[in-house]
Amino acid sequence: MSSMVDLRSNQFTGPLPRASSDLEFLFLSKNLISGSLSNFLCNFPPTKLETLSILDIESNHLSGAIPDCWVNLQRLRVLNLGNNNLTGTIPISLGSMLLIELLNLRNNNLVGEVPSTLDNLSDMLILDLSENHLTGSIPAWIGDELSKLVVLNLRTNNFQAYIPDRICFLNSLQVLDLGYNNISGAIPKCFSNLSAMATKPSDQHLSYWAFELVFDNLFYLDALLVTRGREDEYSTTLRLVTSIDLSVNSLTGEIPKELGNLMGLRSLNLSKNLLIGKIPENIGNMEVLESFDLSMNRLHGEIPSSFSNLNFLNHLNLSYNNLTGQIPSGTQLQSFDRSSYIGNHLCGPPVTKNCSGNGETPDFTNGGSSGGKKRSKVNWLYVSIVLGFVMGFWGVVAPLFFIRSWRFAYYQKLEQIGDKLYVFWATIGM
């Protein structure tokens, strides 16, 4: 007979209660419990907590370091310490709990690198280390050793360097969130090997475990994810989510056309990077895509006509790039707000700029037929524009490429100005 304590979603205060020797499930999330984990975990005989399978203390006021005495919890399958005030580094003894399937340390104040001992946790399904102050590079061993991962969330940390290609070995991965870090380099072309995202939606990847950890309908594996521009919690529907978020980093190069092979992907966010080139034509192969954000990059060229295949798209943001030409007509692209396209050189509905017969924006810079005198004035104008651009670039724009905090502030300001301009024009009837 299993022993369970379920005190979730109350107003309990004070330190963690003493645990009984045969305790199997302990639910204390969403309370006001404070103090340290050390007295609860480290001051018992080795056999005291050996039966514990679920330890859920999310959303409390726990503080201090995570103790390094997890070797006594060999049966633990779920450890949820998210949304607390825990500090210090991730202890190496967490790697001794070989049965762990969910490890959530989200939204604390943890520092340092991810310890290599976590590579022992080969049964891990959900790893959430987001919203901390972790540093170093993304461990390549995640792709080698944590082969069962379905959710990998490292969002809002200080990870640097590049995305290791070995992440592409995670054939069961359905959610990859590396947003809001310091990651540089190119987007790996091998992302097309993430087979759980490359097939049309099905329940096969998560159905076998989504209910495996349901104990009399008291607990589901869940994850807090950012999709469609907002943060939502997924539990029973988690098996239906497929998402890649690489936003707010320093990624360079072009968008790999191989991403078009991820035909089961529902959400893709590459915004606020330094990406160049054109949007790949085969993005239209991602027919179940619901949310797509490429805003605030350096992309150019036209919007691919294949976007007409994205029939489930309900969130689109292409703003603040160098896109040109006509927005493909006769598609759902006209149903999006003008703010989805602001900061480009696009024409046709829903933006107000008209297109010429060949689909290009009319060019009036030469003023029609002009003589030599007028042409000379225009050339001097170009010279002054170029000089002004060079001075402005080195004085203002260049630091945005090298100082991350400036770039974030600039992006936020652009969004605010764009929203105000749109409200203004909408108010006066344009």
Short mmCIF file of C-alpha atoms in Angstrom, two decimals:
data_model
loop_
_atom_site.label_atom_id
_atom_site.label_comp_id
_atom_site.label_asym_id
_atom_site.label_seq_id
_atom_site.Cartn_x
_atom_site.Cartn_y
_atom_site.Cartn_z
CA MET A 1 0.00 0.00 0.00
CA SER A 2 1.57 3.29 -1.09
CA SER A 3 1.83 6.26 1.26
CA MET A 4 0.92 9.69 -0.09
CA VAL A 5 0.76 13.25 1.27
CA ASP A 6 -1.15 15.67 -0.98
CA LEU A 7 -1.24 19.26 0.32
CA ARG A 8 -1.15 21.12 -2.98
CA SER A 9 -2.60 24.61 -3.53
CA ASN A 10 -3.09 25.77 0.04
CA GLN A 11 -1.61 28.51 2.20
CA PHE A 12 0.71 26.40 4.35
CA THR A 13 3.70 28.25 5.76
CA GLY A 14 6.81 27.33 7.69
CA PRO A 15 9.49 24.73 6.92
CA LEU A 16 9.00 21.41 5.19
CA PRO A 17 7.23 18.83 7.36
CA ARG A 18 9.00 15.69 8.53
CA ALA A 19 8.47 12.74 6.22
CA SER A 20 7.37 9.27 7.22
CA SER A 21 9.64 6.34 6.43
CA ASP A 22 7.32 4.74 3.89
CA LEU A 23 6.37 7.91 2.01
CA GLU A 24 6.04 7.39 -1.74
CA PHE A 25 4.31 10.52 -3.09
CA LEU A 26 4.73 14.00 -1.60
CA PHE A 27 2.79 16.90 -3.19
CA LEU A 28 3.41 20.31 -1.62
CA SER A 29 3.30 22.62 -4.64
CA LYS A 30 1.66 26.06 -4.62
CA ASN A 31 1.99 26.86 -0.93
CA LEU A 32 4.03 29.34 1.12
CA ILE A 33 6.58 26.87 2.50
CA SER A 34 9.96 28.44 3.20
CA GLY A 35 13.38 27.47 4.48
CA SER A 36 15.94 24.99 3.25
CA LEU A 37 15.76 21.53 1.69
CA SER A 38 18.77 20.31 3.68
CA ASN A 39 16.96 19.49 6.92
CA PHE A 40 14.29 17.63 5.01
CA LEU A 41 16.61 15.54 2.83
CA CYS A 42 19.98 15.26 4.49
CA ASN A 43 19.30 14.69 8.19
CA PHE A 44 17.59 11.31 7.87
CA PRO A 45 19.06 7.80 7.93
CA PRO A 46 19.80 6.51 4.39
CA THR A 47 16.66 4.32 4.45
CA LYS A 48 14.27 7.08 5.54
CA LEU A 49 13.30 8.34 2.08
CA GLU A 50 14.29 5.38 -0.06
CA THR A 51 10.63 4.76 -1.07
CA LEU A 52 9.98 8.30 -2.28
CA SER A 53 8.92 8.33 -5.95
CA ILE A 54 7.53 11.86 -6.44
CA LEU A 55 8.76 15.01 -4.70
CA ASP A 56 6.76 18.03 -5.88
CA ILE A 57 7.54 21.27 -4.03
CA GLU A 58 7.05 23.68 -6.95
CA SER A 59 5.93 27.28 -6.40
CA ASN A 60 6.91 27.85 -2.78
CA HIS A 61 9.42 30.07 -1.00
CA LEU A 62 12.28 27.61 -0.57
CA SER A 63 15.69 29.24 -0.33
CA GLY A 64 19.34 28.33 0.03
CA ALA A 65 21.32 25.84 -2.00
CA ILE A 66 20.01 22.56 -3.35
CA PRO A 67 21.61 19.99 -1.02
CA ASP A 68 24.04 17.44 -2.37
CA CYS A 69 22.58 14.34 -0.72
CA TRP A 70 20.39 12.77 -3.40
CA VAL A 71 22.13 9.40 -3.34
CA ASN A 72 19.53 8.20 -0.82
CA LEU A 73 16.60 8.73 -3.22
CA GLN A 74 17.26 5.99 -5.74
CA ARG A 75 13.56 5.46 -6.52
CA LEU A 76 12.73 9.08 -7.25
CA ARG A 77 11.09 9.50 -10.67
CA VAL A 78 9.82 13.09 -10.42
CA LEU A 79 11.68 16.00 -8.82
CA ASN A 80 9.92 19.35 -9.17
CA LEU A 81 11.59 22.28 -7.40
CA GLY A 82 10.57 24.96 -9.89
CA ASN A 83 9.49 28.50 -8.99
CA ASN A 84 11.36 28.88 -5.71
CA ASN A 85 14.30 30.99 -4.52
CA LEU A 86 16.98 28.30 -4.63
CA THR A 87 20.57 29.44 -5.15
CA GLY A 88 23.99 27.97 -5.81
CA THR A 89 24.94 25.33 -8.35
CA ILE A 90 23.18 22.16 -9.49
CA PRO A 91 24.58 19.42 -7.20
CA ILE A 92 26.42 16.55 -8.82
CA SER A 93 24.56 13.95 -6.76
CA LEU A 94 21.40 14.62 -8.75
CA GLY A 95 23.01 12.35 -11.32
CA SER A 96 22.72 9.39 -8.95
CA MET A 97 18.90 9.14 -9.24
CA LEU A 98 18.87 6.84 -12.25
CA LEU A 99 15.08 6.51 -12.47
CA ILE A 100 14.35 10.23 -12.82
CA GLU A 101 11.93 11.03 -15.66
CA LEU A 102 11.12 14.66 -14.86
CA LEU A 103 13.62 17.16 -13.43
CA ASN A 104 12.27 20.69 -13.05
CA LEU A 105 14.54 23.37 -11.55
CA ARG A 106 12.85 26.19 -13.44
CA ASN A 107 12.75 29.80 -12.25
CA ASN A 108 15.28 29.80 -9.44
CA ASN A 109 18.62 31.58 -9.04
CA LEU A 110 20.95 28.73 -9.93
CA VAL A 111 24.41 29.49 -11.31
CA GLY A 112 27.32 27.62 -12.83
CA GLU A 113 27.38 24.93 -15.50
CA VAL A 114 25.18 21.88 -15.92
CA PRO A 115 27.03 19.05 -14.13
CA SER A 116 28.16 16.22 -16.38
CA THR A 117 26.80 13.68 -13.88
CA LEU A 118 23.31 14.33 -15.25
CA ASP A 119 24.35 12.27 -18.26
CA ASN A 120 23.52 9.22 -16.10
CA LEU A 121 19.81 10.06 -16.20
CA SER A 122 19.10 8.08 -19.35
CA ASP A 123 15.36 7.69 -18.55
CA MET A 124 14.81 11.46 -18.48
CA LEU A 125 11.76 12.62 -20.44
CA ILE A 126 11.48 16.26 -19.34
CA LEU A 127 14.45 18.45 -18.39
CA ASP A 128 13.56 22.03 -17.46
CA LEU A 129 16.40 24.28 -16.27
CA SER A 130 14.91 27.49 -17.65
CA GLU A 131 14.92 30.94 -16.04
CA ASN A 132 18.11 30.63 -14.04
CA HIS A 133 21.64 32.05 -14.43
CA LEU A 134 23.37 28.97 -15.78
CA THR A 135 26.49 29.48 -17.87
CA GLY A 136 28.82 27.57 -20.15
CA SER A 137 27.87 25.86 -23.37
CA ILE A 138 24.89 23.60 -23.99
CA PRO A 139 26.18 20.13 -23.05
CA ALA A 140 26.68 17.98 -26.13
CA TRP A 141 26.21 14.84 -24.02
CA ILE A 142 22.49 15.65 -23.78
CA GLY A 143 22.15 14.34 -27.32
CA ASP A 144 24.24 11.26 -26.61
CA GLU A 145 23.00 10.12 -23.21
CA LEU A 146 19.48 11.53 -22.70
CA SER A 147 18.09 9.81 -25.77
CA LYS A 148 14.52 9.61 -24.42
CA LEU A 149 14.12 13.37 -23.92
CA VAL A 150 10.82 14.75 -25.11
CA VAL A 151 11.09 18.26 -23.62
CA LEU A 152 14.37 20.19 -23.30
CA ASN A 153 13.90 23.68 -21.89
CA LEU A 154 17.01 25.81 -21.24
CA ARG A 155 15.28 29.15 -21.85
CA THR A 156 16.46 32.40 -20.21
CA ASN A 157 19.93 31.54 -19.00
CA ASN A 158 23.43 32.63 -19.99
CA PHE A 159 24.42 29.69 -22.19
CA GLN A 160 27.01 30.62 -24.81
CA ALA A 161 28.81 29.15 -27.82
CA TYR A 162 26.82 27.24 -30.43
CA ILE A 163 24.06 24.63 -30.57
CA PRO A 164 25.80 21.23 -30.61
CA ASP A 165 24.93 19.04 -33.58
CA ARG A 166 24.48 16.08 -31.24
CA ILE A 167 21.18 17.60 -30.09
CA CYS A 168 19.92 16.22 -33.41
CA PHE A 169 20.27 12.68 -32.01
CA LEU A 170 17.18 13.24 -29.82
CA ASN A 171 14.68 11.34 -31.96
CA SER A 172 11.88 11.65 -29.38
CA LEU A 173 12.32 15.39 -28.82
CA GLN A 174 9.11 17.34 -29.34
CA VAL A 175 9.93 20.61 -27.54
CA LEU A 176 13.27 22.44 -27.79
CA ASP A 177 13.46 25.86 -26.12
CA LEU A 178 16.84 27.63 -26.11
CA GLY A 179 15.43 31.17 -26.24
CA TYR A 180 16.91 34.15 -24.39
CA ASN A 181 20.52 33.03 -24.09
CA ASN A 182 23.86 34.12 -25.60
CA ILE A 183 24.02 31.37 -28.22
CA SER A 184 25.82 32.19 -31.46
CA GLY A 185 26.69 30.39 -34.68
CA ALA A 186 24.36 28.87 -37.25
CA ILE A 187 21.16 26.89 -36.82
CA PRO A 188 22.16 23.23 -37.29
CA LYS A 189 20.94 21.78 -40.58
CA CYS A 190 20.60 18.42 -38.86
CA PHE A 191 17.47 19.63 -37.05
CA SER A 192 15.68 17.78 -39.83
CA ASN A 193 16.74 14.57 -38.02
CA LEU A 194 14.46 15.37 -35.05
CA SER A 195 12.08 12.68 -36.20
CA ALA A 196 9.35 13.34 -33.60
CA MET A 197 8.93 16.78 -35.23
CA ALA A 198 9.38 15.51 -38.77
CA THR A 199 6.27 13.35 -38.88
CA LYS A 200 2.65 14.39 -38.95
CA PRO A 201 1.12 14.68 -35.46
CA SER A 202 0.39 11.47 -33.64
CA ASP A 203 0.24 10.23 -30.08
CA GLN A 204 2.96 7.65 -30.50
CA HIS A 205 5.80 9.57 -28.85
CA LEU A 206 4.12 10.54 -25.61
CA SER A 207 1.12 8.27 -25.22
CA TYR A 208 3.19 5.53 -23.62
CA TRP A 209 4.36 7.75 -20.78
CA ALA A 210 1.88 10.62 -20.56
CA PHE A 211 -0.32 8.38 -18.42
CA GLU A 212 2.44 6.21 -17.00
CA LEU A 213 2.97 8.67 -14.16
CA VAL A 214 -0.70 9.20 -13.43
CA PHE A 215 -1.49 7.93 -9.97
CA ASP A 216 -5.26 7.78 -9.51
CA ASN A 217 -5.50 10.94 -11.64
CA LEU A 218 -3.42 12.85 -9.09
CA PHE A 219 -0.37 13.68 -11.17
CA TYR A 220 0.52 14.21 -14.82
CA LEU A 221 3.86 15.00 -16.35
CA ASP A 222 3.59 18.65 -17.36
CA ALA A 223 5.65 21.51 -18.78
CA LEU A 224 5.37 25.30 -18.92
CA LEU A 225 6.05 26.32 -22.52
CA VAL A 226 6.10 29.51 -24.59
CA THR A 227 4.15 29.13 -27.84
CA ARG A 228 2.08 31.53 -29.95
CA GLY A 229 3.77 34.42 -28.17
CA ARG A 230 2.50 33.45 -24.71
CA GLU A 231 3.35 31.10 -21.86
CA ASP A 232 1.02 28.18 -21.13
CA GLU A 233 1.10 25.06 -19.01
CA TYR A 234 0.61 21.73 -20.77
CA SER A 235 -0.13 18.44 -19.04
CA THR A 236 -2.59 16.00 -20.56
CA THR A 237 -2.18 17.70 -23.97
CA LEU A 238 1.62 17.82 -23.79
CA ARG A 239 1.93 14.88 -26.16
CA LEU A 240 0.37 17.01 -28.91
CA VAL A 241 2.89 19.89 -28.66
CA THR A 242 5.84 20.25 -31.04
CA SER A 243 7.89 23.43 -30.78
CA ILE A 244 11.31 24.99 -31.46
CA ASP A 245 12.19 28.33 -29.88
CA LEU A 246 15.63 29.85 -30.55
CA SER A 247 14.57 33.47 -30.09
CA VAL A 248 16.67 36.30 -28.60
CA ASN A 249 20.12 34.91 -29.19
CA SER A 250 22.94 35.88 -31.57
CA LEU A 251 22.40 33.22 -34.22
CA THR A 252 23.85 34.04 -37.63
CA GLY A 253 23.72 32.71 -41.16
CA GLU A 254 20.67 31.68 -43.17
CA ILE A 255 17.60 29.75 -42.10
CA PRO A 256 18.38 26.15 -43.12
CA LYS A 257 16.02 24.89 -45.79
CA GLU A 258 16.15 21.56 -43.94
CA LEU A 259 13.75 23.02 -41.35
CA GLY A 260 11.06 22.56 -43.99
CA ASN A 261 11.31 18.81 -43.36
CA LEU A 262 9.83 19.23 -39.87
CA MET A 263 6.32 18.64 -41.12
CA GLY A 264 4.96 17.92 -37.64
CA LEU A 265 6.17 21.18 -36.10
CA ARG A 266 3.45 23.43 -34.67
CA SER A 267 5.48 26.39 -33.38
CA LEU A 268 8.74 27.91 -34.68
CA ASN A 269 10.28 31.05 -33.19
CA LEU A 270 13.58 32.38 -34.58
CA SER A 271 12.96 36.04 -33.72
CA LYS A 272 15.50 38.60 -32.47
CA ASN A 273 18.63 37.05 -33.92
CA LEU A 274 21.07 38.08 -36.67
CA LEU A 275 19.77 35.77 -39.39
CA ILE A 276 20.27 36.76 -43.04
CA GLY A 277 19.20 35.51 -46.45
CA LYS A 278 15.76 34.59 -47.71
CA ILE A 279 12.95 32.67 -46.07
CA PRO A 280 13.21 29.12 -47.46
CA GLU A 281 10.49 28.29 -49.97
CA ASN A 282 9.87 24.86 -48.46
CA ILE A 283 8.66 26.36 -45.16
CA GLY A 284 5.28 25.75 -46.76
CA ASN A 285 5.84 22.01 -46.20
CA MET A 286 5.22 22.57 -42.49
CA GLU A 287 1.48 22.32 -43.01
CA VAL A 288 0.47 22.03 -39.34
CA LEU A 289 2.47 25.11 -38.28
CA GLU A 290 0.34 27.28 -35.99
CA SER A 291 2.83 29.89 -34.78
CA PHE A 292 5.72 31.36 -36.82
CA ASP A 293 7.94 34.25 -35.70
CA LEU A 294 10.92 35.55 -37.72
CA SER A 295 10.73 39.15 -36.50
CA MET A 296 13.75 41.39 -35.90
CA ASN A 297 16.33 39.66 -38.06
CA ARG A 298 18.07 40.75 -41.28
CA LEU A 299 16.12 38.64 -43.75
CA HIS A 300 15.49 39.88 -47.27
CA GLY A 301 13.62 38.84 -50.39
CA GLU A 302 9.94 38.04 -50.81
CA ILE A 303 7.54 36.06 -48.65
CA PRO A 304 7.45 32.60 -50.26
CA SER A 305 4.24 31.75 -52.09
CA SER A 306 4.28 28.38 -50.31
CA PHE A 307 2.98 30.17 -47.20
CA SER A 308 -0.45 29.57 -48.75
CA ASN A 309 -0.11 25.95 -47.53
CA LEU A 310 0.02 27.02 -43.87
CA ASN A 311 -3.70 26.62 -43.28
CA PHE A 312 -3.43 26.29 -39.48
CA LEU A 313 -1.31 29.40 -38.96
CA ASN A 314 -2.85 31.66 -36.29
CA HIS A 315 0.20 33.61 -35.11
CA LEU A 316 2.60 35.23 -37.60
CA ASN A 317 5.28 37.87 -37.07
CA LEU A 318 7.65 38.88 -39.89
CA SER A 319 8.18 42.45 -38.67
CA TYR A 320 11.45 44.40 -38.80
CA ASN A 321 13.36 42.62 -41.51
CA ASN A 322 14.20 43.72 -45.07
CA LEU A 323 11.46 41.78 -46.83
CA THR A 324 10.22 43.18 -50.13
CA GLY A 325 7.53 42.58 -52.73
CA GLN A 326 3.89 41.69 -52.49
CA ILE A 327 2.36 39.77 -49.62
CA PRO A 328 0.99 36.59 -51.29
CA SER A 329 -2.68 37.18 -51.99
CA GLY A 330 -5.62 34.83 -51.77
CA THR A 331 -4.27 33.28 -48.58
CA GLN A 332 -4.81 33.62 -44.84
CA LEU A 333 -1.84 36.02 -44.78
CA GLN A 334 -4.28 38.87 -45.38
CA SER A 335 -6.09 38.03 -42.13
CA PHE A 336 -3.16 38.97 -39.92
CA ASP A 337 -2.76 42.39 -38.40
CA ARG A 338 -0.53 44.92 -40.16
CA SER A 339 1.83 44.77 -37.16
CA SER A 340 2.87 41.31 -38.41
CA TYR A 341 4.58 43.00 -41.39
CA ILE A 342 5.70 46.39 -40.05
CA GLY A 343 9.33 47.40 -40.59
CA ASN A 344 9.67 45.84 -44.07
CA HIS A 345 9.18 47.03 -47.65
CA LEU A 346 6.09 44.96 -48.41
CA CYS A 347 3.04 45.94 -50.36
CA GLY A 348 -0.51 44.72 -50.80
CA PRO A 349 -3.13 43.87 -48.18
CA PRO A 350 -3.14 44.03 -45.24
CA VAL A 351 -0.49 46.82 -45.42
CA THR A 352 -1.59 50.10 -47.00
CA LYS A 353 1.16 50.38 -49.64
CA ASN A 354 -0.04 49.49 -53.13
CA CYS A 355 1.90 47.29 -55.50
CA SER A 356 2.65 47.85 -59.17
CA GLY A 357 1.50 45.39 -61.82
CA ASN A 358 4.56 43.16 -61.48
CA GLY A 359 4.15 42.84 -57.75
CA GLU A 360 6.94 45.26 -56.85
CA THR A 361 6.63 48.47 -54.90
CA PRO A 362 6.65 51.44 -57.34
CA ASP A 363 9.97 53.29 -57.42
CA PHE A 364 9.64 57.07 -57.52
CA THR A 365 13.18 57.96 -56.47
CA ASN A 366 14.19 59.31 -59.90
CA GLY A 367 11.07 61.45 -60.26
CA GLY A 368 10.21 60.06 -63.70
CA SER A 369 12.15 61.55 -66.63
CA SER A 370 14.81 63.89 -65.37
CA GLY A 371 17.60 65.94 -66.88
CA GLY A 372 21.28 65.94 -66.00
CA LYS A 373 20.97 68.76 -63.46
CA LYS A 374 18.25 66.98 -61.51
CA ARG A 375 20.14 63.69 -61.68
CA SER A 376 23.20 65.38 -60.20
CA LYS A 377 21.15 66.61 -57.23
CA VAL A 378 19.81 63.13 -56.66
CA ASN A 379 23.36 61.72 -56.73
CA TRP A 380 24.49 64.24 -54.12
CA LEU A 381 21.53 63.19 -52.05
CA TYR A 382 22.68 59.57 -52.25
CA VAL A 383 26.19 60.60 -51.18
CA SER A 384 24.86 62.39 -48.11
CA ILE A 385 22.65 59.43 -47.26
CA VAL A 386 25.60 57.03 -47.46
CA LEU A 387 27.79 59.28 -45.31
CA GLY A 388 25.02 59.66 -42.77
CA PHE A 389 24.48 55.91 -42.70
CA VAL A 390 28.18 55.19 -42.10
CA MET A 391 28.40 57.70 -39.25
CA GLY A 392 25.16 56.49 -37.73
CA PHE A 393 26.15 52.85 -38.02
CA TRP A 394 29.44 53.17 -36.18
CA GLY A 395 27.96 55.56 -33.64
CA VAL A 396 24.70 53.78 -32.81
CA VAL A 397 23.93 50.60 -34.72
CA ALA A 398 27.25 48.78 -34.50
CA PRO A 399 27.17 48.52 -30.68
CA LEU A 400 23.84 46.69 -30.98
CA PHE A 401 25.66 43.79 -32.64
CA PHE A 402 28.24 43.53 -29.87
CA ILE A 403 26.39 44.56 -26.68
CA ARG A 404 23.59 42.10 -25.99
CA SER A 405 21.75 44.23 -23.41
CA TRP A 406 21.63 47.19 -25.86
CA ARG A 407 20.20 44.94 -28.56
CA PHE A 408 17.40 43.67 -26.31
CA ALA A 409 16.50 47.23 -25.25
CA TYR A 410 16.50 48.32 -28.92
CA TYR A 411 14.19 45.48 -29.91
CA GLN A 412 11.76 46.28 -27.11
CA LYS A 413 11.74 49.97 -28.07
CA LEU A 414 11.05 49.12 -31.71
CA GLU A 415 8.11 46.97 -30.69
CA GLN A 416 6.68 49.80 -28.57
CA ILE A 417 7.09 52.39 -31.36
CA GLY A 418 5.58 50.02 -33.93
CA ASP A 419 2.55 49.37 -31.75
CA LYS A 420 2.02 53.10 -31.11
CA LEU A 421 2.30 53.96 -34.82
CA TYR A 422 -0.17 51.26 -35.75
CA VAL A 423 -2.68 52.46 -33.12
CA PHE A 424 -2.25 56.04 -34.36
CA TRP A 425 -2.90 55.21 -38.03
CA ALA A 426 -5.79 52.93 -37.10
CA THR A 427 -7.32 55.79 -35.04
CA ILE A 428 -7.32 58.27 -37.92
CA GLY A 429 -8.84 55.70 -40.27
CA MET A 430 -5.90 54.61 -42.40
#
